[in-house]
Amino acid sequence: MEPFFQDGGVTLYHGDCLEILPLLDIRADLLLTDPPYSRVKPDEWDRIDHMGLVALLDAMLYAAGRLLSERAAVYVFCWPAFADKLAVLMRHHFHLLDEIIWMKQTESGKRQSWAAQAEIAPLRKFFPETERILFASKADDGKYWELCEELRGEIMAPLLDYFRRAKEASGMKPVEIQERMQVLTGKRYVFTRHTFTRSQWELPTREQYEAAASFLPLPRRYDDIAVEYVARFEEYTTSRRRFEHLRRYHEPRRHNFTDLWRYAPVMPGSRERLHSCQKPLSMIQDMITTSCPPDGMVLDCFAGSGTTGAAAKISGRRAVLIEKDRRCCEIIADRIAGTLL
């Protein structure tokens, strides 16, 4: 299958994504796409109804999912009214993590013209000033955290054994220890839950330790215990890096680390506007650098104006784009070829 356009790390295919995806031999690290919204826009490409869109996205997510790496992330844009249906689909194919709300405002909170010029009196529902971006992962991080917990238990074993031996030497039952701690600290369960068991083990506070030492055989000074704990925690932090390859890449910055994003949309009349549903380059670039590792690959099944490709090229990532409209493909090719690094 010949691409419509190829420039460096960006490859564009012209055609229906459901026909092209099964023919691709790639392993993408990020699926980032902006499908039709279902009769929100007046354009011909947005005439599909909700049932048709559900069927299209279900097939697309299945086909695209087979091309994603195990640690891949997924972003899919949708109109607020469709978010609940998309969430069901995303949960079926991936692990849904967040529903991000895109406020179509500048970072200072200034409204753009759609909302600023809207007539309030005729409205019979609230004016849509936001879009939704559903964020998911192909696989969860369960194996990573399972291995980390196991490693932490191994490294902290000498301290855990110290507390366990003290409990056994005392001959006291857990409920007796809880009652004494309740009297001494006002907290009944925290010491027994996190000090004597491997699961969720943590170092007690100085207050808890000194209270427990008044009736349990705990001969070591708390400061010595704390020093050993810090050393062992540093060893754990260093050692667990061996598992990082199992963890999904995620490097947000201060302005996009929450699920509420503020980016100004590309407004009609703007010199940058090439498509009626074009997303701001800065937002797409932030999504790519947050969720696609350096030199990784981004897949976009509804490329539109090619913003994903442009952002990937600028960010030093590779991209595979699919677009059904030939005129849009021509716009994308011109845009990517002229994108400055």
PDB file of N, CA and C in Angstrom, residues 32 58 68 85 101 123 128 170 178 203 232 288-290 319 331:
ATOM      1  N   LEU A  32      -4.121   9.160  18.888  1.00  0.00           N
ATOM      2  CA  LEU A  32      -4.662  10.492  19.136  1.00  0.00           C
ATOM      3  C   LEU A  32      -5.500  10.856  17.925  1.00  0.00           C
ATOM      4  N   ASP A  58     -16.413   1.925  17.211  1.00  0.00           N
ATOM      5  CA  ASP A  58     -16.183   0.588  17.750  1.00  0.00           C
ATOM      6  C   ASP A  58     -15.215  -0.176  16.844  1.00  0.00           C
ATOM      7  N   LEU A  68      -1.313  -0.901  18.485  1.00  0.00           N
ATOM      8  CA  LEU A  68      -0.713  -0.146  19.581  1.00  0.00           C
ATOM      9  C   LEU A  68       0.207  -1.027  20.413  1.00  0.00           C
ATOM     10  N   LYS A  85     -21.517   7.745  25.423  1.00  0.00           N
ATOM     11  CA  LYS A  85     -21.448   6.616  24.486  1.00  0.00           C
ATOM     12  C   LYS A  85     -20.007   6.264  24.173  1.00  0.00           C
ATOM     13  N   ILE A 101     -11.756  17.848  30.132  1.00  0.00           N
ATOM     14  CA  ILE A 101     -12.621  18.923  29.652  1.00  0.00           C
ATOM     15  C   ILE A 101     -11.746  20.014  29.049  1.00  0.00           C
ATOM     16  N   LEU A 123     -31.723  30.585  24.415  1.00  0.00           N
ATOM     17  CA  LEU A 123     -31.190  29.287  24.818  1.00  0.00           C
ATOM     18  C   LEU A 123     -32.185  28.508  25.668  1.00  0.00           C
ATOM     19  N   PRO A 128     -22.614  25.274  24.840  1.00  0.00           N
ATOM     20  CA  PRO A 128     -21.406  24.428  24.892  1.00  0.00           C
ATOM     21  C   PRO A 128     -20.128  25.233  24.683  1.00  0.00           C
ATOM     22  N   SER A 170       5.893  -9.944  72.477  1.00  0.00           N
ATOM     23  CA  SER A 170       4.978  -9.347  73.464  1.00  0.00           C
ATOM     24  C   SER A 170       3.866 -10.313  73.857  1.00  0.00           C
ATOM     25  N   GLN A 178      -4.245  -2.581  69.567  1.00  0.00           N
ATOM     26  CA  GLN A 178      -5.110  -1.503  69.099  1.00  0.00           C
ATOM     27  C   GLN A 178      -5.713  -0.731  70.265  1.00  0.00           C
ATOM     28  N   LEU A 203       6.538   3.110  57.584  1.00  0.00           N
ATOM     29  CA  LEU A 203       7.175   3.421  58.862  1.00  0.00           C
ATOM     30  C   LEU A 203       6.204   4.200  59.743  1.00  0.00           C
ATOM     31  N   ARG A 232      16.879   2.551  52.945  1.00  0.00           N
ATOM     32  CA  ARG A 232      16.219   1.463  52.228  1.00  0.00           C
ATOM     33  C   ARG A 232      15.235   1.999  51.190  1.00  0.00           C
ATOM     34  N   ILE A 288       0.975  15.063  22.727  1.00  0.00           N
ATOM     35  CA  ILE A 288       1.986  14.144  22.195  1.00  0.00           C
ATOM     36  C   ILE A 288       3.189  14.062  23.117  1.00  0.00           C
ATOM     37  N   THR A 289       3.700  15.209  23.560  1.00  0.00           N
ATOM     38  CA  THR A 289       4.888  15.178  24.422  1.00  0.00           C
ATOM     39  C   THR A 289       4.558  14.614  25.800  1.00  0.00           C
ATOM     40  N   THR A 290       3.293  14.684  26.211  1.00  0.00           N
ATOM     41  CA  THR A 290       2.884  14.094  27.486  1.00  0.00           C
ATOM     42  C   THR A 290       2.812  12.573  27.414  1.00  0.00           C
ATOM     43  N   ALA A 319       4.714   9.855  12.988  1.00  0.00           N
ATOM     44  CA  ALA A 319       3.256   9.849  12.938  1.00  0.00           C
ATOM     45  C   ALA A 319       2.775   9.112  11.704  1.00  0.00           C
ATOM     46  N   ILE A 331      -4.066  19.269   1.701  1.00  0.00           N
ATOM     47  CA  ILE A 331      -3.750  20.312   2.693  1.00  0.00           C
ATOM     48  C   ILE A 331      -2.711  19.795   3.681  1.00  0.00           C
TER      49      ILE A 331
END
